[in-house]
GROMACS .gro file of C-alpha atoms in nm:
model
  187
    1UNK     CA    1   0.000   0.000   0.000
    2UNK     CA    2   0.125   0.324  -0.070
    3UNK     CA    3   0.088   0.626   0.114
    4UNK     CA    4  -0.003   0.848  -0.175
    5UNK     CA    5  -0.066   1.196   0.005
    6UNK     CA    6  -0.326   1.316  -0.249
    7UNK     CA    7  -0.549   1.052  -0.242
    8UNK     CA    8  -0.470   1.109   0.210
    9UNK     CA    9  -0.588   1.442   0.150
   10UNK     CA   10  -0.880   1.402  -0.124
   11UNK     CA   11  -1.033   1.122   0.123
   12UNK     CA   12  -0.985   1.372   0.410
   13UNK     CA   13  -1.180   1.635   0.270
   14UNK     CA   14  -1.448   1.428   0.131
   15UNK     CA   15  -1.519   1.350   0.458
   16UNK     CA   16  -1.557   1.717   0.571
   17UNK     CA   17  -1.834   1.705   0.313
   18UNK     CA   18  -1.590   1.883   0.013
   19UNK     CA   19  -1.798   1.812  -0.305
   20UNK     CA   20  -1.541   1.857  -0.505
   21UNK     CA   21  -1.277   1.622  -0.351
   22UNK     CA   22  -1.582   1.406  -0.360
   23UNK     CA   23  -1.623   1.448  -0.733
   24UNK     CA   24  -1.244   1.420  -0.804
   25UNK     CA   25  -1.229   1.049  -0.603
   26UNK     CA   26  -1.511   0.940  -0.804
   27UNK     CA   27  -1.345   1.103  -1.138
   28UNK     CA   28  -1.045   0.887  -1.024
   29UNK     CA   29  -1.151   0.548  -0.959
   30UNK     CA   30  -1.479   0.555  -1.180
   31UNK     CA   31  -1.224   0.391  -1.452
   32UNK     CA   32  -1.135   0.101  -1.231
   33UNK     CA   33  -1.490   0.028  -1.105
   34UNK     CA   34  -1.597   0.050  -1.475
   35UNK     CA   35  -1.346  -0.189  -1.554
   36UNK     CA   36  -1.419  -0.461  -1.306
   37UNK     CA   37  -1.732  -0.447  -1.371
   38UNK     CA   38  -1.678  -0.515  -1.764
   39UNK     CA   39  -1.430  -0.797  -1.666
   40UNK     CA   40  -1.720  -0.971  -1.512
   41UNK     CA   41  -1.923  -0.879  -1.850
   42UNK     CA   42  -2.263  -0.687  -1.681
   43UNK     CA   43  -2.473  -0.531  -1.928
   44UNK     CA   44  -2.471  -0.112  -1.910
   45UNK     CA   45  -2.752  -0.060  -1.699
   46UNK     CA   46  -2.618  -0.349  -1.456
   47UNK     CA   47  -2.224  -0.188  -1.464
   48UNK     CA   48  -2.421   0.163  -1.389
   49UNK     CA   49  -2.663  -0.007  -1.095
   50UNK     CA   50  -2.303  -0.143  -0.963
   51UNK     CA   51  -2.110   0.137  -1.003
   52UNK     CA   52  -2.369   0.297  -0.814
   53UNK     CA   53  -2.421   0.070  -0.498
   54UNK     CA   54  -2.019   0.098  -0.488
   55UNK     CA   55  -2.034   0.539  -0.444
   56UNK     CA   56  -2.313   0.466  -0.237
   57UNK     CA   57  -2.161   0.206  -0.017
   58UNK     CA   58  -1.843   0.501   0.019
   59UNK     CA   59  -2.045   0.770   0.131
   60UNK     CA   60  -2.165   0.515   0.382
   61UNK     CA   61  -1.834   0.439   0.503
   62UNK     CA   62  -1.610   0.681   0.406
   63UNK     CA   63  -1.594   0.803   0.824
   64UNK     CA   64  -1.495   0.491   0.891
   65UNK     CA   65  -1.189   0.402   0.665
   66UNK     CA   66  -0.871   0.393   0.861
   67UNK     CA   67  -0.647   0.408   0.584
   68UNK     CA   68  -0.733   0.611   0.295
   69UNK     CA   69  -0.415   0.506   0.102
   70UNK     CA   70  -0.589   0.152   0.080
   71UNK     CA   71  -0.908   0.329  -0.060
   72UNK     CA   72  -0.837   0.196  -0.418
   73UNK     CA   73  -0.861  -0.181  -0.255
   74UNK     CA   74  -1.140  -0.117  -0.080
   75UNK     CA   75  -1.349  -0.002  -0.426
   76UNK     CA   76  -1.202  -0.321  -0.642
   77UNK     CA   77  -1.333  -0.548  -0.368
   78UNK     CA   78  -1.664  -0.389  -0.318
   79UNK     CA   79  -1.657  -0.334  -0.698
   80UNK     CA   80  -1.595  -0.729  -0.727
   81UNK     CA   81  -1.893  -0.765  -0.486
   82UNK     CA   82  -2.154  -0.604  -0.642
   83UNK     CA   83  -2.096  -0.744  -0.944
   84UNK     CA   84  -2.131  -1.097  -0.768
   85UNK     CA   85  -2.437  -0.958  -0.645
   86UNK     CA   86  -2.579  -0.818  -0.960
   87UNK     CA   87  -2.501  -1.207  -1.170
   88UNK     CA   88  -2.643  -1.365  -0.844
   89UNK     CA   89  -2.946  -1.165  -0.919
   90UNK     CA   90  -2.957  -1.192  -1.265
   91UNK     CA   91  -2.996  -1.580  -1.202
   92UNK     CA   92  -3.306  -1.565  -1.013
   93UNK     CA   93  -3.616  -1.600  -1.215
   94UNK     CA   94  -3.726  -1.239  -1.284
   95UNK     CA   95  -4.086  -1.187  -1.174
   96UNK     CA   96  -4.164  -1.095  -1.504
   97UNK     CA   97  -4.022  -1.379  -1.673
   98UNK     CA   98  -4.364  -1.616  -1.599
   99UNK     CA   99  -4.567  -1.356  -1.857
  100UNK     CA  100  -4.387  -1.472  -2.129
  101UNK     CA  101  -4.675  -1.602  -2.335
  102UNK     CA  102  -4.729  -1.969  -2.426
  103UNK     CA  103  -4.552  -2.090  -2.771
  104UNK     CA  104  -4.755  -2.125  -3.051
  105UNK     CA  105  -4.951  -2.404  -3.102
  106UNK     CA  106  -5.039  -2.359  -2.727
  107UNK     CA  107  -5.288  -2.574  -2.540
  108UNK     CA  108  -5.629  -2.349  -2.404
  109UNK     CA  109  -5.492  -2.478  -2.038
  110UNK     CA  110  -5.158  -2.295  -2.118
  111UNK     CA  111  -5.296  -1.946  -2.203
  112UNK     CA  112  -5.501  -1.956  -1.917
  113UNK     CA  113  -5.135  -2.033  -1.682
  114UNK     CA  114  -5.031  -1.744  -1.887
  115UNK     CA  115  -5.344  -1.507  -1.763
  116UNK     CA  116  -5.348  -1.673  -1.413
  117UNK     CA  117  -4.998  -1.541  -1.411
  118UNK     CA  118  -5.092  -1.191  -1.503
  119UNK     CA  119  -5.329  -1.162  -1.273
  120UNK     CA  120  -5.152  -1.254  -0.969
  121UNK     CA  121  -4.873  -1.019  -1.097
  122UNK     CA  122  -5.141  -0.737  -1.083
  123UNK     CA  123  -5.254  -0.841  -0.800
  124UNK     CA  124  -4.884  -0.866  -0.570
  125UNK     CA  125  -4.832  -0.514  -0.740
  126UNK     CA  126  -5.082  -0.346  -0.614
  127UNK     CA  127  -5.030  -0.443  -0.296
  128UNK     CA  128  -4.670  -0.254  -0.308
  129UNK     CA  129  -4.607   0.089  -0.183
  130UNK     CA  130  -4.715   0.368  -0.388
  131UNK     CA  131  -4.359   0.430  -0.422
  132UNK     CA  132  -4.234   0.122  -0.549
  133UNK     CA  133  -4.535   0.132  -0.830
  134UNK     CA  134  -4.424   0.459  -0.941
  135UNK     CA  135  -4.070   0.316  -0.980
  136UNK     CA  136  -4.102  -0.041  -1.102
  137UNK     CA  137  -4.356   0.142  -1.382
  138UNK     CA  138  -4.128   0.418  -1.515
  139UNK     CA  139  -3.829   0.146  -1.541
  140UNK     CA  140  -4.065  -0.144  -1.740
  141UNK     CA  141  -4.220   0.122  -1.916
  142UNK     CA  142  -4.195   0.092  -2.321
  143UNK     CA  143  -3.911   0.238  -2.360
  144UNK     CA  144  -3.797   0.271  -2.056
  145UNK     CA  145  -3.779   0.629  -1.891
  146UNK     CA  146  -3.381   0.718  -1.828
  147UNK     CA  147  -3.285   0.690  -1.465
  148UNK     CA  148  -3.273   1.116  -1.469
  149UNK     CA  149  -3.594   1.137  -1.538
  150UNK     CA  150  -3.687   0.923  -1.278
  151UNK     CA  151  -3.445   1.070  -1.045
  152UNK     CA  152  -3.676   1.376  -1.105
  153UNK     CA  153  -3.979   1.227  -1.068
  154UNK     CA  154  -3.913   1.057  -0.786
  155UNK     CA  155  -3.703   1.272  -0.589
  156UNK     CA  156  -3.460   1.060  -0.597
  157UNK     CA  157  -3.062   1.006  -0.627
  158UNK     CA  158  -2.984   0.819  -0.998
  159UNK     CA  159  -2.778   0.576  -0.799
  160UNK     CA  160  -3.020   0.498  -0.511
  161UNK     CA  161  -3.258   0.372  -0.792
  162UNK     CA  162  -3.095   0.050  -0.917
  163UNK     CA  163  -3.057  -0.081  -0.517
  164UNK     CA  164  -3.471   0.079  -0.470
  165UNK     CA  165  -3.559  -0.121  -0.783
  166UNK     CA  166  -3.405  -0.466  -0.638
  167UNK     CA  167  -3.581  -0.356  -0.296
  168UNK     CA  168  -3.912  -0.330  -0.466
  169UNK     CA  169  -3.844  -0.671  -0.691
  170UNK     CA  170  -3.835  -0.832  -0.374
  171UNK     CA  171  -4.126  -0.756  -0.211
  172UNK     CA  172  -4.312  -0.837  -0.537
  173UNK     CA  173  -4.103  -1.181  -0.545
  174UNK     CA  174  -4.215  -1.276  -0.193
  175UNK     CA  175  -4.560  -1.173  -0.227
  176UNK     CA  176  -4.773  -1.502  -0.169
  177UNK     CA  177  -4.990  -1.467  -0.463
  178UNK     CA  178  -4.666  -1.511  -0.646
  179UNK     CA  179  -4.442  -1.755  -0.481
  180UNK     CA  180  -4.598  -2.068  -0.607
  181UNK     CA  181  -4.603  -1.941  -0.947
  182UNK     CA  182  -4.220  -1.858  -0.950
  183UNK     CA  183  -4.143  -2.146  -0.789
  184UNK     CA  184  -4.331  -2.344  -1.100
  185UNK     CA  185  -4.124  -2.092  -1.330
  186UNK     CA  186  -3.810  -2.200  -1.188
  187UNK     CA  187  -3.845  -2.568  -1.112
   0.00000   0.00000   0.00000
C-alpha cells in the first residue's frame, strides 16, 4: 500500500463534506470500477446499478476508513462484490419472466397459466407501496424512462434507484400470490 498523500488528503476532505474532492475520487476510480465491472461482463444498466451501490456504499463508510491510502482496494473489492451480487441476481427468475406467453400451437390450459400469471402479478403489485409502483412502472415502461428522469420524478438520487428497484423486486417476489407461481417458473 502506498501512502499516496493526495489521495490522504482528497479522502480527508471528502469527509468534511468537500464536493469537489468528492467528485475528483469518483473522477479517479470511476475507470477502475468501470473496468471490473466489464471484466465480469454486466450489461450497461447493470455496470451503472453497480457502479452505483459501490459510491453509495463510500459515502456510507467513508468516516470509517482507517487508511485512505488503501481506498483503491477497498473499491475493487466492493466493486468485485456487487458485481457478484448483480449475476447472483440476474440468475433468479425475474418476476416478469412467468408472462412470457405460451408458444404457438399452445394448449387453451396454457394461455389460461399465462393469464393466471398476469393476474396474480397485478394483483402482488398493487399491494406494493405507492412508491415502489411509481418506480417499477417508469423502469418497465416501453421504452424505458432514463434513470434522470426518474431521479426527477421521484425525488430521488440516480444511484439509489438500481438498489430501490431490487428492494421493490423483492417484495413483489415474496408476495404469496406469487411464490408458487415462481417457484413453477423456476423448477
Amino acid at each position: 500500500m502506498r501512502d499516496d498523500p493526495t489521495l490522504v488528503a482528497l479522502v480527508d476532505r471528502a469527509r468534511g463534506g468537500d464536493q469537489t474532492a468528492w467528485d475528483a475520487l469518483v473522477a479517479r476510480y470511476a475507470p477502475l470500477v468501470h473496468g471490473i465491472c466489464r471484466r465480469y461482463r454486466l450489461q450497461d444498466a447493470d455496470i451503472e446499478d453497480a457502479g452505483a451501490a459501490v459510491w453509495l456504499r463510500l459515502v456510507e463508510r467513508l468516516a470509517t476508513i482507517r487508511e485512505p491510502a488503501a481506498l483503491p482496494g477497498w473499491i475493487a473489492t466492493t466493486a468485485r462484490n456487487e458485481c457478484l451480487r448483480v449475476l447472483r441476481a440476474r440468475q433468479r427468475v425475474s418476476v416478469v419472466d412467468f408472462l412470457d406467453g405460451p408458444e404457438p400451437g399452445a394448449t387453451d390450459e396454457d394461455w389460461l397459466l399465462v393469464e393466471e400469471r398476469a393476474i396474480a402479478l397485478r394483483a402482488a403489485f398493487a399491494e406494493l407501496p405507492e412508491r415502489c409502483r411509481r418506480l417499477l412502472a417508469l423502469l418497465f415502461a416501453d421504452p424505458p424512462t432514463p434513470y434522470a428522469q426518474i431521479s426527477a420524478e421521484l425525488a430521488i438520487a440516480v444511484g439509489a434507484i438500481g438498489p430501490n428497484r431490487q428492494r421493490c423486486l423483492d417484495r413483489l417476489r415474496r408476495d404469496p400470490a406469487l411464490v408458487p407461481l415462481l417457484t413453477e417458473v423456476a423448477g
